[in-house]
């Protein structure tokens, strides 16, 4: 494997920290700074600001993964009530037909306010794990791509790099997310099913076996991979367009301005990602409902559900609350990610135009 750190990198912010991620090994390039000894303590090093002049290696990816886990857990957990209503609308559109606010009022009136927090434990923990692999993986894969391609070629193909890095990272993340998402959807569709995350895991394992946790794996891939690809590619392009319109780069602006740009580009990316991934999200919600799609293989059940629901309904039912949820969530994720990275002494990698005057 080539060195993680290409000598051609130019950075828009402060050069970020050290070390590596995703259970891969690195080889030191003879022209670069020496790597830190391998007998460090990750827990202590994670919270320590990295000295200037260090490279993108294990500790950078570890900090990126931690920031990703934190931002996804906080945002998905905070929007759990919206997700509960969205899932109910997708599962029973005839009953829940009064929109997002009306749906919330209906759930509270029938089941109490705590019903809006159904699945919170699975949501917070599941999306911490997913965010760890997703954000850490995107940083890893995009930097590796730049290392392999060279700075100028990478700049000219940055959208493709965003798309490829996001798809690879999301696939890995979904292997860990799928069981937790299955428990969450089952508990939302049937509030009497379990009493918390651990209880839900035990009951699903007993009732459906290991396969029950992955009955929605294909739909979750179909939902999450396009969603994540759109999310990172659109956010990157939108942020670059905003910086270009201002005639500035991140290093030239204050942290509050950069945060505002992260939030604005995150909203744009979130809405685009929600629209693209909504049909698969509807299928995922329904496939985890007991008895949905009849008997038989997963693809047969998915085809039955799609036929019953209809293409238009797959694309539109519950879309507005999902756009509200994902637009807010994505903006929050990028804002929190950048904030946590800064607090950990890291600076997110930005593609750099080699022809830009310095």
CSV table of C-alpha atoms in Angstrom, one decimal:
chain,number,residue,atom,x,y,z
A,1,UNK,CA,0.0,0.0,0.0
A,2,UNK,CA,1.3,3.5,-0.8
A,3,UNK,CA,2.0,5.9,2.0
A,4,UNK,CA,-1.1,7.4,3.6
A,5,UNK,CA,0.5,10.9,3.3
A,6,UNK,CA,1.2,12.2,-0.2
A,7,UNK,CA,3.9,14.8,-0.5
A,8,UNK,CA,1.6,16.7,-2.9
A,9,UNK,CA,-1.0,17.6,-0.3
A,10,UNK,CA,-1.7,21.2,0.3
A,11,UNK,CA,-4.0,22.1,3.1
A,12,UNK,CA,-6.5,24.9,3.5
A,13,UNK,CA,-6.6,24.8,7.3
A,14,UNK,CA,-4.0,23.8,9.9
A,15,UNK,CA,-2.2,20.5,9.0
A,16,UNK,CA,-4.0,17.8,10.9
A,17,UNK,CA,-2.9,15.0,13.2
A,18,UNK,CA,-1.4,11.6,13.2
A,19,UNK,CA,-2.0,7.8,13.0
A,20,UNK,CA,-4.3,5.6,11.1
A,21,UNK,CA,-7.7,3.7,11.0
A,22,UNK,CA,-9.9,0.9,9.7
A,23,UNK,CA,-7.5,-1.9,10.8
A,24,UNK,CA,-5.1,-1.2,8.0
A,25,UNK,CA,-1.4,-0.9,8.2
A,26,UNK,CA,0.8,1.8,6.6
A,27,UNK,CA,4.2,2.0,5.2
A,28,UNK,CA,6.4,5.0,6.0
A,29,UNK,CA,7.5,7.0,3.0
A,30,UNK,CA,11.2,7.8,3.2
A,31,UNK,CA,10.7,11.5,2.4
A,32,UNK,CA,8.1,12.2,5.2
A,33,UNK,CA,8.2,12.8,8.9
A,34,UNK,CA,8.7,9.6,11.0
A,35,UNK,CA,5.7,7.9,12.3
A,36,UNK,CA,4.9,8.0,16.0
A,37,UNK,CA,5.8,4.8,18.0
A,38,UNK,CA,3.2,2.2,17.9
A,39,UNK,CA,3.1,1.8,21.6
A,40,UNK,CA,1.0,5.0,22.2
A,41,UNK,CA,-2.1,5.2,24.3
A,42,UNK,CA,-5.0,6.0,21.9
A,43,UNK,CA,-7.4,7.1,24.7
A,44,UNK,CA,-5.0,9.8,25.9
A,45,UNK,CA,-3.7,10.8,22.5
A,46,UNK,CA,-7.2,11.2,21.1
A,47,UNK,CA,-7.9,14.2,23.3
A,48,UNK,CA,-4.5,15.8,22.8
A,49,UNK,CA,-4.1,18.5,20.2
A,50,UNK,CA,-1.7,17.3,17.5
A,51,UNK,CA,1.4,19.3,16.9
A,52,UNK,CA,1.7,21.4,13.8
A,53,UNK,CA,3.4,19.8,10.9
A,54,UNK,CA,2.2,16.3,11.5
A,55,UNK,CA,0.7,14.1,8.8
A,56,UNK,CA,-2.7,12.4,8.1
A,57,UNK,CA,-2.3,9.1,9.7
A,58,UNK,CA,-3.9,6.9,12.4
A,59,UNK,CA,-4.8,9.5,14.9
A,60,UNK,CA,-6.3,11.8,12.3
A,61,UNK,CA,-8.6,9.0,11.1
A,62,UNK,CA,-9.4,8.0,14.7
A,63,UNK,CA,-10.4,11.5,15.6
A,64,UNK,CA,-12.4,11.7,12.4
A,65,UNK,CA,-14.2,8.5,13.3
A,66,UNK,CA,-14.9,9.7,16.9
A,67,UNK,CA,-16.2,13.0,15.6
A,68,UNK,CA,-18.4,11.2,13.1
A,69,UNK,CA,-19.8,8.9,15.8
A,70,UNK,CA,-20.6,11.8,18.1
A,71,UNK,CA,-22.2,13.9,15.4
A,72,UNK,CA,-24.4,11.1,14.1
A,73,UNK,CA,-25.4,9.9,17.6
A,74,UNK,CA,-26.4,13.4,18.7
A,75,UNK,CA,-28.3,14.4,15.6
A,76,UNK,CA,-30.2,11.1,15.1
A,77,UNK,CA,-31.0,10.9,18.8
A,78,UNK,CA,-32.3,14.5,18.9
A,79,UNK,CA,-34.5,13.8,15.9
A,80,UNK,CA,-35.9,10.5,17.2
A,81,UNK,CA,-39.5,11.9,17.6
A,82,UNK,CA,-39.5,13.0,13.9
A,83,UNK,CA,-38.2,9.6,12.9
A,84,UNK,CA,-40.9,7.9,15.0
A,85,UNK,CA,-43.6,9.8,13.2
A,86,UNK,CA,-42.0,9.3,9.8
A,87,UNK,CA,-41.8,5.5,10.4
A,88,UNK,CA,-45.5,5.4,11.5
A,89,UNK,CA,-46.6,7.3,8.4
A,90,UNK,CA,-44.7,4.9,6.2
A,91,UNK,CA,-46.1,1.8,8.0
A,92,UNK,CA,-49.7,3.1,8.3
A,93,UNK,CA,-50.4,6.1,6.0
A,94,UNK,CA,-54.1,5.6,6.3
A,95,UNK,CA,-54.0,6.2,10.1
A,96,UNK,CA,-51.3,8.8,10.2
A,97,UNK,CA,-52.4,11.1,7.5
A,98,UNK,CA,-52.2,14.6,9.1
A,99,UNK,CA,-48.6,15.5,8.5
A,100,UNK,CA,-45.6,15.8,10.8
A,101,UNK,CA,-47.1,17.9,13.6
A,102,UNK,CA,-50.5,16.2,13.4
A,103,UNK,CA,-48.7,12.8,13.6
A,104,UNK,CA,-46.8,13.9,16.7
A,105,UNK,CA,-50.0,15.0,18.3
A,106,UNK,CA,-51.8,11.8,17.4
A,107,UNK,CA,-49.0,9.6,18.8
A,108,UNK,CA,-48.9,11.7,22.1
A,109,UNK,CA,-52.7,11.6,22.4
A,110,UNK,CA,-52.9,7.8,22.0
A,111,UNK,CA,-49.7,6.6,23.6
A,112,UNK,CA,-48.2,9.5,25.7
A,113,UNK,CA,-45.2,11.7,25.1
A,114,UNK,CA,-42.7,9.0,25.8
A,115,UNK,CA,-43.8,7.2,22.7
A,116,UNK,CA,-41.9,9.8,20.7
A,117,UNK,CA,-38.7,8.4,22.2
A,118,UNK,CA,-39.4,4.8,21.1
A,119,UNK,CA,-36.2,3.3,19.8
A,120,UNK,CA,-34.0,6.1,21.2
A,121,UNK,CA,-31.3,3.7,22.6
A,122,UNK,CA,-31.0,1.8,19.4
A,123,UNK,CA,-30.9,5.0,17.4
A,124,UNK,CA,-28.2,6.7,19.5
A,125,UNK,CA,-26.0,3.7,19.7
A,126,UNK,CA,-26.5,2.4,16.2
A,127,UNK,CA,-25.8,5.7,14.6
A,128,UNK,CA,-22.7,6.3,16.8
A,129,UNK,CA,-21.3,3.1,15.3
A,130,UNK,CA,-22.4,4.0,11.8
A,131,UNK,CA,-21.0,7.5,12.1
A,132,UNK,CA,-17.7,6.2,13.4
A,133,UNK,CA,-17.2,4.0,10.3
A,134,UNK,CA,-18.9,6.4,7.8
A,135,UNK,CA,-17.1,9.7,8.6
A,136,UNK,CA,-13.8,8.0,9.5
A,137,UNK,CA,-14.1,5.9,6.4
A,138,UNK,CA,-14.9,8.8,4.0
A,139,UNK,CA,-11.8,10.7,5.3
A,140,UNK,CA,-9.7,7.6,4.9
A,141,UNK,CA,-10.8,6.7,1.4
A,142,UNK,CA,-10.8,10.2,0.0
A,143,UNK,CA,-7.2,10.9,1.3
A,144,UNK,CA,-6.1,7.5,-0.1
A,145,UNK,CA,-7.6,8.5,-3.5
A,146,UNK,CA,-5.7,11.8,-3.5
A,147,UNK,CA,-2.5,10.0,-2.6
A,148,UNK,CA,-2.9,7.5,-5.4
A,149,UNK,CA,-4.1,10.0,-8.1
A,150,UNK,CA,-2.1,13.1,-7.4
A,151,UNK,CA,-3.4,16.5,-6.3
A,152,UNK,CA,-4.4,18.0,-9.7
A,153,UNK,CA,-6.2,14.9,-11.0
A,154,UNK,CA,-7.9,14.5,-7.6
A,155,UNK,CA,-9.1,18.1,-7.8
A,156,UNK,CA,-10.5,17.5,-11.2
A,157,UNK,CA,-12.3,14.4,-10.1
A,158,UNK,CA,-13.3,15.3,-6.5
A,159,UNK,CA,-17.0,14.6,-7.0
A,160,UNK,CA,-16.2,11.0,-8.1
A,161,UNK,CA,-13.8,10.7,-5.2
A,162,UNK,CA,-16.6,11.9,-2.8
A,163,UNK,CA,-19.0,9.4,-4.3
A,164,UNK,CA,-16.6,6.4,-4.2
A,165,UNK,CA,-15.3,7.2,-0.7
A,166,UNK,CA,-18.9,7.6,0.6
A,167,UNK,CA,-20.1,4.4,-1.0
A,168,UNK,CA,-17.2,2.3,0.4
A,169,UNK,CA,-17.5,3.8,3.9
A,170,UNK,CA,-21.2,3.4,4.0
A,171,UNK,CA,-21.1,-0.3,3.0
A,172,UNK,CA,-18.8,-1.0,6.0
A,173,UNK,CA,-20.9,1.1,8.3
A,174,UNK,CA,-24.2,-0.6,7.3
A,175,UNK,CA,-22.9,-4.1,8.3
A,176,UNK,CA,-22.9,-2.7,11.9
A,177,UNK,CA,-26.0,-0.5,11.7
A,178,UNK,CA,-28.4,-3.0,10.2
A,179,UNK,CA,-29.1,-5.1,13.4
A,180,UNK,CA,-29.7,-1.9,15.4
A,181,UNK,CA,-31.9,-0.4,12.8
A,182,UNK,CA,-34.0,-3.6,12.7
A,183,UNK,CA,-34.6,-3.4,16.5
A,184,UNK,CA,-35.5,0.3,16.2
A,185,UNK,CA,-38.0,-0.2,13.4
A,186,UNK,CA,-39.6,-3.3,15.1
A,187,UNK,CA,-40.0,-1.3,18.4
A,188,UNK,CA,-41.5,1.7,16.6
A,189,UNK,CA,-43.9,-0.4,14.6
A,190,UNK,CA,-44.9,-2.4,17.7
A,191,UNK,CA,-44.4,-0.3,20.9
A,192,UNK,CA,-45.1,-3.4,23.0
A,193,UNK,CA,-42.4,-5.5,21.3
A,194,UNK,CA,-39.5,-4.7,23.7
A,195,UNK,CA,-38.4,-2.7,26.7
A,196,UNK,CA,-35.1,-1.2,25.5
A,197,UNK,CA,-32.3,-2.1,23.2
A,198,UNK,CA,-30.9,-5.1,25.0
A,199,UNK,CA,-34.4,-6.6,25.4
A,200,UNK,CA,-35.2,-6.0,21.8
A,201,UNK,CA,-32.0,-7.8,20.6
A,202,UNK,CA,-32.8,-10.8,22.8
A,203,UNK,CA,-36.4,-11.0,21.5
A,204,UNK,CA,-35.5,-10.6,17.9
A,205,UNK,CA,-32.7,-13.2,18.2
A,206,UNK,CA,-35.1,-15.7,19.8
A,207,UNK,CA,-37.9,-15.0,17.3
A,208,UNK,CA,-36.1,-14.7,14.0
A,209,UNK,CA,-32.5,-15.8,14.6
A,210,UNK,CA,-29.5,-13.9,13.3
A,211,UNK,CA,-31.1,-13.6,9.9
A,212,UNK,CA,-33.8,-11.4,11.4
A,213,UNK,CA,-31.3,-8.7,12.1
A,214,UNK,CA,-30.3,-8.6,8.4
A,215,UNK,CA,-33.7,-9.0,6.7
A,216,UNK,CA,-33.4,-5.3,5.8
A,217,UNK,CA,-29.8,-5.4,4.7
A,218,UNK,CA,-30.4,-4.9,1.0
A,219,UNK,CA,-32.9,-2.1,1.6
A,220,UNK,CA,-30.6,-0.4,4.0
A,221,UNK,CA,-27.8,-0.6,1.4
A,222,UNK,CA,-30.2,0.8,-1.2
A,223,UNK,CA,-31.2,3.5,1.1
A,224,UNK,CA,-27.9,4.4,2.9
A,225,UNK,CA,-25.4,4.2,0.0
A,226,UNK,CA,-27.1,6.6,-2.4
A,227,UNK,CA,-28.0,8.8,0.6
A,228,UNK,CA,-24.4,9.0,1.8
A,229,UNK,CA,-23.0,9.4,-1.7
A,230,UNK,CA,-25.4,12.4,-2.3
A,231,UNK,CA,-24.8,13.7,1.2
A,232,UNK,CA,-21.0,14.0,0.9
A,233,UNK,CA,-20.8,14.9,-2.8
A,234,UNK,CA,-23.5,17.6,-2.6
A,235,UNK,CA,-22.2,19.0,0.6
A,236,UNK,CA,-18.7,19.2,-0.8
A,237,UNK,CA,-19.8,20.9,-4.0
A,238,UNK,CA,-22.1,23.2,-2.2
A,239,UNK,CA,-19.5,24.3,0.3
A,240,UNK,CA,-17.0,24.8,-2.5
A,241,UNK,CA,-19.5,26.9,-4.4
A,242,UNK,CA,-20.2,29.1,-1.4
A,243,UNK,CA,-16.5,29.6,-0.8
A,244,UNK,CA,-16.0,30.4,-4.5
A,245,UNK,CA,-18.8,33.0,-4.4
A,246,UNK,CA,-17.1,34.7,-1.5
A,247,UNK,CA,-13.7,34.5,-3.1
A,248,UNK,CA,-12.3,32.9,0.0
A,249,UNK,CA,-11.1,29.5,1.3
A,250,UNK,CA,-11.6,28.0,4.8
A,251,UNK,CA,-8.2,29.2,6.1
A,252,UNK,CA,-9.2,32.9,5.2
A,253,UNK,CA,-12.4,32.9,7.3
A,254,UNK,CA,-13.3,32.8,10.9
A,255,UNK,CA,-14.4,29.5,12.6
A,256,UNK,CA,-18.0,30.9,13.0
A,257,UNK,CA,-18.2,31.7,9.2
A,258,UNK,CA,-16.9,28.2,8.3
A,259,UNK,CA,-19.4,26.7,10.7
A,260,UNK,CA,-22.2,28.6,9.0
A,261,UNK,CA,-21.0,27.4,5.6
A,262,UNK,CA,-21.0,23.8,6.9
A,263,UNK,CA,-24.5,24.2,8.2
A,264,UNK,CA,-25.9,25.8,5.0
A,265,UNK,CA,-24.2,23.3,2.7
A,266,UNK,CA,-25.4,20.5,5.0
A,267,UNK,CA,-29.1,21.6,4.6
A,268,UNK,CA,-28.7,21.5,0.8
A,269,UNK,CA,-27.1,18.1,0.9
A,270,UNK,CA,-29.6,16.7,3.4
A,271,UNK,CA,-32.6,17.5,1.2
A,272,UNK,CA,-31.0,16.1,-1.9
A,273,UNK,CA,-30.0,12.9,0.0
A,274,UNK,CA,-33.5,12.5,1.5
A,275,UNK,CA,-35.2,12.7,-1.9
A,276,UNK,CA,-32.8,10.2,-3.5
A,277,UNK,CA,-33.0,7.6,-0.7
A,278,UNK,CA,-36.7,7.9,0.2
A,279,UNK,CA,-38.1,4.9,-1.8
A,280,UNK,CA,-35.6,2.5,-0.2
A,281,UNK,CA,-36.3,4.1,3.2
A,282,UNK,CA,-39.9,3.3,2.9
A,283,UNK,CA,-39.1,-0.3,1.9
A,284,UNK,CA,-36.8,-0.6,4.8
A,285,UNK,CA,-39.5,0.5,7.2
A,286,UNK,CA,-42.0,-1.9,5.9
A,287,UNK,CA,-39.7,-5.0,5.5
A,288,UNK,CA,-39.0,-4.9,9.3
A,289,UNK,CA,-42.7,-4.9,10.1
A,290,UNK,CA,-43.8,-8.4,11.1
A,291,UNK,CA,-45.4,-10.3,8.2
A,292,UNK,CA,-44.8,-7.6,5.6
A,293,UNK,CA,-44.5,-8.8,2.0
A,294,UNK,CA,-45.7,-12.3,2.9
A,295,UNK,CA,-43.4,-15.3,3.0
A,296,UNK,CA,-40.4,-16.3,0.9
A,297,UNK,CA,-37.0,-14.8,0.1
A,298,UNK,CA,-36.2,-11.2,0.8
A,299,UNK,CA,-36.3,-10.0,-2.8
A,300,UNK,CA,-39.8,-11.6,-3.2
A,301,UNK,CA,-41.0,-9.8,-0.1
A,302,UNK,CA,-39.5,-6.5,-1.2
A,303,UNK,CA,-41.2,-6.9,-4.7
A,304,UNK,CA,-44.5,-7.7,-3.0
A,305,UNK,CA,-44.3,-4.6,-0.8
A,306,UNK,CA,-43.3,-2.4,-3.7
A,307,UNK,CA,-46.2,-3.7,-5.8
A,308,UNK,CA,-48.7,-3.2,-2.9
A,309,UNK,CA,-47.5,0.4,-2.1
A,310,UNK,CA,-46.9,1.6,-5.7
A,311,UNK,CA,-44.0,3.6,-7.1
A,312,UNK,CA,-45.5,7.0,-6.5
A,313,UNK,CA,-46.3,6.3,-2.8
A,314,UNK,CA,-42.8,4.8,-2.3
A,315,UNK,CA,-41.4,8.1,-3.5
A,316,UNK,CA,-43.7,10.5,-1.8
A,317,UNK,CA,-45.4,9.1,1.4
A,318,UNK,CA,-43.6,10.5,4.4
A,319,UNK,CA,-41.2,12.5,2.2
A,320,UNK,CA,-41.8,15.9,3.7
A,321,UNK,CA,-41.0,14.9,7.3
A,322,UNK,CA,-38.0,13.0,6.0
A,323,UNK,CA,-36.7,16.1,4.2
A,324,UNK,CA,-37.2,18.1,7.4
A,325,UNK,CA,-35.5,15.5,9.4
A,326,UNK,CA,-32.6,14.8,7.0
A,327,UNK,CA,-32.0,18.4,6.1
A,328,UNK,CA,-31.7,19.4,9.8
A,329,UNK,CA,-29.8,16.2,10.7
A,330,UNK,CA,-27.2,16.6,7.9
A,331,UNK,CA,-26.6,20.3,8.6
A,332,UNK,CA,-26.1,19.4,12.3
A,333,UNK,CA,-23.8,16.5,11.5
A,334,UNK,CA,-21.4,18.6,9.4
A,335,UNK,CA,-21.5,21.4,11.9
A,336,UNK,CA,-20.9,19.1,14.9
A,337,UNK,CA,-18.2,17.1,13.0
A,338,UNK,CA,-16.2,20.2,12.2
A,339,UNK,CA,-16.6,21.5,15.8
A,340,UNK,CA,-15.5,18.2,17.4
A,341,UNK,CA,-12.6,17.8,15.0
A,342,UNK,CA,-11.4,21.3,16.0
A,343,UNK,CA,-11.8,20.5,19.7
A,344,UNK,CA,-9.7,17.4,19.2
A,345,UNK,CA,-7.0,19.4,17.5
A,346,UNK,CA,-7.7,18.2,14.0
A,347,UNK,CA,-8.5,20.0,10.8
A,348,UNK,CA,-10.7,18.3,8.2
A,349,UNK,CA,-9.0,17.6,4.9
A,350,UNK,CA,-10.1,19.8,2.0
A,351,UNK,CA,-9.4,19.2,-1.7
A,352,UNK,CA,-7.1,21.9,-3.0
A,353,UNK,CA,-6.8,23.4,-6.5
A,354,UNK,CA,-3.1,23.2,-7.3
A,355,UNK,CA,-3.5,26.1,-9.8
A,356,UNK,CA,-4.9,28.4,-7.1
A,357,UNK,CA,-2.6,31.3,-6.5
A,358,UNK,CA,-1.1,31.4,-3.0
